[in-house]
Amino acid sequence: MPGCAVAKCNNYNRKTKGTADLHYHRFPKDPKVAKQWIIKCRRKQSDVNVVHATVCSMHFTKDDYVRDLKAELLGLPPPNKLKPTAVPTRNLNGTEAAERGSSNDSSDSADGAAAKMTARARRHAVRDVRKRALDTIASLSPRETTRDEATMTEATRADPVQKEEMAKLNEENKRLDLERSRLLREVVRVNARNKILQSRLSKRKRIRLQQTKMLRFKVEARVKQIVGKVFTENQIRYLLKGNKKMVWDTEDIVKAVTLHAVSGKCYVYLRNELKMPLPGMTTLKRWITNNSCKSNENVGRSTMTR
């Protein structure tokens, strides 16, 4: 549970819980600045663990915190971030801290009505801050960049820094709006060009496919015209398709068996070396086996009939 390391300061987390303007800050990592903190806390260096010790925000001034221009423009609470060289300088004698602690004790012992009123006031404050932030964001949107200067708040018109910042934001919004319009037009142009190119590509693919089919048809017709007197249709189809499997008919197999019967070595040489369109040896053996079985069956049937 973090507590304030300043001597005679009675603030700690459980007591000050719910207090919006009170925060606890850890000791800085810079050894020189941390040593100054220990001196200001009126403690011995051996009594303070700078890794876990904290100091409450009652001992720092407004100038000790880092200024956030964005939060000031949007009306948001400033960040609770100390400057690297900040050192506690307020309420170091313990009187105001004691008074703050006693007031917190009395508020803790009060009935629930005061706590409810504090929570309600805090909710109203958060709601007002959120509304101001939304109004400021809406005023910075590209659609509102042409608003009249008379609609600005009194604080905006009074602060020249805010005026300059608002002018820069308006110029940046205009530039981004123009860039967005240009990119949208470029996207539309690219999409239209893409559709045209896709249409041309599909048309060329169809034409090429038709040309390929026509060329294949002409080649097949020319091959049949040249070798049709020598080879059968299955053999011509085998020559055109390459080494794909073929279903040979009876005429082709009978011619192949006859050629193989004349010379088996010549048949193998023509098929394997010269790549002639002839059935394989397995096909011939299967056909011969099937036909021999059928002839034997026919002979047996004729014998039984007699």
Tab-separated table of C-alpha atoms in Angstrom, residues 105-280:
chain	number	residue	atom	x	y	z
A	105	ASP	CA	-10.504	11.115	8.476
A	106	SER	CA	-13.579	13.205	9.159
A	107	SER	CA	-14.905	12.606	5.673
A	108	ASP	CA	-14.376	8.851	6.075
A	109	SER	CA	-16.335	8.890	9.316
A	110	ALA	CA	-19.215	10.967	7.851
A	111	ASP	CA	-22.479	9.336	6.741
A	112	GLY	CA	-23.067	8.056	3.181
A	113	ALA	CA	-24.845	11.212	1.966
A	114	ALA	CA	-21.597	13.228	1.643
A	115	ALA	CA	-19.903	10.356	-0.212
A	116	LYS	CA	-22.800	10.139	-2.634
A	117	MET	CA	-22.674	13.894	-3.265
A	118	THR	CA	-18.906	13.651	-3.956
A	119	ALA	CA	-19.424	10.766	-6.386
A	120	ARG	CA	-22.234	12.665	-8.096
A	121	ALA	CA	-20.115	15.799	-8.449
A	122	ARG	CA	-17.296	13.683	-9.872
A	123	ARG	CA	-19.649	12.104	-12.427
A	124	HIS	CA	-20.910	15.542	-13.456
A	125	ALA	CA	-17.327	16.778	-13.862
A	126	VAL	CA	-16.409	13.785	-16.016
A	127	ARG	CA	-19.538	14.303	-18.106
A	128	ASP	CA	-18.712	17.973	-18.667
A	129	VAL	CA	-15.123	17.154	-19.657
A	130	ARG	CA	-16.340	14.488	-22.098
A	131	LYS	CA	-18.861	16.891	-23.637
A	132	ARG	CA	-16.212	19.591	-24.100
A	133	ALA	CA	-13.846	17.044	-25.689
A	134	LEU	CA	-16.555	15.852	-28.126
A	135	ASP	CA	-17.414	19.430	-29.055
A	136	THR	CA	-13.756	20.222	-29.691
A	137	ILE	CA	-13.271	17.084	-31.829
A	138	ALA	CA	-16.403	17.901	-33.830
A	139	SER	CA	-15.127	21.427	-34.412
A	140	LEU	CA	-11.850	19.999	-35.764
A	141	SER	CA	-13.547	17.656	-38.287
A	142	PRO	CA	-13.149	18.422	-42.051
A	143	ARG	CA	-16.859	19.284	-42.409
A	144	GLU	CA	-16.557	22.112	-39.899
A	145	THR	CA	-13.378	23.722	-41.158
A	146	THR	CA	-15.329	26.566	-42.799
A	147	ARG	CA	-17.150	27.622	-39.650
A	148	ASP	CA	-17.232	31.310	-38.793
A	149	GLU	CA	-14.669	32.575	-36.285
A	150	ALA	CA	-17.509	34.111	-34.279
A	151	THR	CA	-18.533	30.584	-33.174
A	152	MET	CA	-15.202	30.033	-31.362
A	153	THR	CA	-15.173	30.090	-27.602
A	154	GLU	CA	-13.949	33.119	-25.703
A	155	ALA	CA	-10.909	31.209	-24.473
A	156	THR	CA	-9.914	30.232	-28.019
A	157	ARG	CA	-10.205	33.801	-29.303
A	158	ALA	CA	-8.304	35.158	-26.338
A	159	ASP	CA	-5.285	32.819	-26.597
A	160	PRO	CA	-3.088	33.467	-29.692
A	161	VAL	CA	-1.323	30.123	-29.247
A	162	GLN	CA	-4.621	28.299	-29.523
A	163	LYS	CA	-5.548	30.375	-32.580
A	164	GLU	CA	-2.319	29.435	-34.305
A	165	GLU	CA	-2.762	25.779	-33.393
A	166	MET	CA	-6.337	25.792	-34.687
A	167	ALA	CA	-5.241	27.404	-37.964
A	168	LYS	CA	-2.577	24.722	-38.448
A	169	LEU	CA	-5.098	21.977	-37.748
A	170	ASN	CA	-7.563	23.467	-40.222
A	171	GLU	CA	-4.909	23.669	-42.938
A	172	GLU	CA	-3.856	20.089	-42.253
A	173	ASN	CA	-7.478	18.923	-42.439
A	174	LYS	CA	-7.964	20.688	-45.770
A	175	ARG	CA	-4.808	19.116	-47.162
A	176	LEU	CA	-5.857	15.655	-45.996
A	177	ASP	CA	-9.334	16.153	-47.464
A	178	LEU	CA	-7.855	17.071	-50.855
A	179	GLU	CA	-5.483	14.113	-50.711
A	180	ARG	CA	-8.380	11.792	-49.873
A	181	SER	CA	-10.410	13.071	-52.832
A	182	ARG	CA	-7.435	12.597	-55.151
A	183	LEU	CA	-6.883	9.034	-53.933
A	184	LEU	CA	-10.565	8.194	-54.392
A	185	ARG	CA	-10.459	9.438	-57.986
A	186	GLU	CA	-7.293	7.411	-58.559
A	187	VAL	CA	-8.966	4.272	-57.180
A	188	VAL	CA	-11.948	4.732	-59.494
A	189	ARG	CA	-9.648	5.201	-62.497
A	190	VAL	CA	-7.554	2.141	-61.627
A	191	ASN	CA	-10.669	-0.030	-61.142
A	192	ALA	CA	-12.036	1.024	-64.542
A	193	ARG	CA	-8.682	0.288	-66.194
A	194	ASN	CA	-8.537	-3.088	-64.459
A	195	LYS	CA	-11.987	-4.050	-65.773
A	196	ILE	CA	-10.973	-3.117	-69.326
A	197	LEU	CA	-7.770	-5.171	-69.106
A	198	GLN	CA	-9.597	-8.176	-67.656
A	199	SER	CA	-12.143	-8.024	-70.482
A	200	ARG	CA	-9.368	-7.897	-73.084
A	201	LEU	CA	-7.514	-10.771	-71.427
A	202	SER	CA	-10.583	-13.022	-71.322
A	203	LYS	CA	-11.322	-12.214	-74.972
A	204	ARG	CA	-7.762	-13.107	-75.988
A	205	LYS	CA	-7.979	-16.364	-74.028
A	206	ARG	CA	-11.157	-17.348	-75.853
A	207	ILE	CA	-9.614	-16.511	-79.239
A	208	ARG	CA	-6.447	-18.469	-78.428
A	209	LEU	CA	-8.484	-21.463	-77.271
A	210	GLN	CA	-10.482	-21.439	-80.495
A	211	GLN	CA	-7.304	-21.140	-82.547
A	212	THR	CA	-5.731	-24.040	-80.657
A	213	LYS	CA	-8.763	-26.245	-81.240
A	214	MET	CA	-8.847	-25.322	-84.936
A	215	LEU	CA	-5.121	-26.003	-85.334
A	216	ARG	CA	-5.431	-29.378	-83.592
A	217	PHE	CA	-8.337	-30.309	-85.821
A	218	LYS	CA	-6.363	-29.350	-88.956
A	219	VAL	CA	-3.301	-31.313	-87.787
A	220	GLU	CA	-5.368	-34.423	-87.083
A	221	ALA	CA	-7.069	-34.164	-90.454
A	222	ARG	CA	-3.720	-33.754	-92.229
A	223	VAL	CA	-2.155	-36.686	-90.372
A	224	LYS	CA	-5.116	-38.929	-91.203
A	225	GLN	CA	-4.835	-37.889	-94.832
A	226	ILE	CA	-1.127	-38.768	-94.972
A	227	VAL	CA	-0.904	-41.999	-92.943
A	228	GLY	CA	-4.516	-43.150	-93.198
A	229	LYS	CA	-3.618	-45.723	-95.837
A	230	VAL	CA	-0.952	-47.313	-93.637
A	231	PHE	CA	-2.315	-47.111	-90.071
A	232	THR	CA	-5.750	-47.633	-88.573
A	233	GLU	CA	-7.688	-44.949	-86.700
A	234	ASN	CA	-6.531	-46.262	-83.313
A	235	GLN	CA	-2.909	-46.204	-84.442
A	236	ILE	CA	-3.284	-42.623	-85.735
A	237	ARG	CA	-4.918	-41.625	-82.433
A	238	TYR	CA	-1.973	-43.262	-80.608
A	239	LEU	CA	0.486	-41.213	-82.667
A	240	LEU	CA	-1.364	-37.974	-81.907
A	241	LYS	CA	-1.877	-38.577	-78.171
A	242	GLY	CA	1.615	-39.905	-77.455
A	243	ASN	CA	2.146	-42.531	-74.734
A	244	LYS	CA	-1.353	-42.432	-73.327
A	245	LYS	CA	-3.241	-45.691	-72.801
A	246	MET	CA	-5.156	-46.983	-75.809
A	247	VAL	CA	-8.054	-49.390	-76.151
A	248	TRP	CA	-7.161	-51.521	-79.157
A	249	ASP	CA	-9.911	-53.164	-81.155
A	250	THR	CA	-9.863	-56.705	-82.540
A	251	GLU	CA	-8.599	-55.690	-85.978
A	252	ASP	CA	-5.517	-53.971	-84.552
A	253	ILE	CA	-4.697	-56.892	-82.249
A	254	VAL	CA	-5.146	-59.480	-85.016
A	255	LYS	CA	-2.741	-57.562	-87.275
A	256	ALA	CA	-0.261	-57.218	-84.407
A	257	VAL	CA	-0.479	-60.976	-83.622
A	258	THR	CA	0.102	-61.781	-87.277
A	259	LEU	CA	3.149	-59.514	-87.427
A	260	HIS	CA	4.498	-61.007	-84.201
A	261	ALA	CA	4.001	-64.511	-85.566
A	262	VAL	CA	6.113	-63.618	-88.606
A	263	SER	CA	8.957	-62.270	-86.471
A	264	GLY	CA	8.867	-61.590	-82.766
A	265	LYS	CA	12.177	-59.717	-82.768
A	266	CYS	CA	11.042	-57.548	-85.641
A	267	TYR	CA	7.822	-56.732	-83.747
A	268	VAL	CA	9.746	-55.704	-80.635
A	269	TYR	CA	12.160	-53.626	-82.715
A	270	LEU	CA	9.343	-51.802	-84.536
A	271	ARG	CA	7.489	-51.029	-81.322
A	272	ASN	CA	10.329	-50.142	-78.966
A	273	GLU	CA	12.990	-48.685	-81.225
A	274	LEU	CA	11.017	-47.155	-84.104
A	275	LYS	CA	8.045	-46.234	-81.829
A	276	MET	CA	5.468	-47.742	-84.191
A	277	PRO	CA	1.856	-47.655	-82.878
A	278	LEU	CA	1.510	-51.329	-81.915
A	279	PRO	CA	-0.116	-53.032	-78.903
A	280	GLY	CA	2.119	-54.200	-76.095
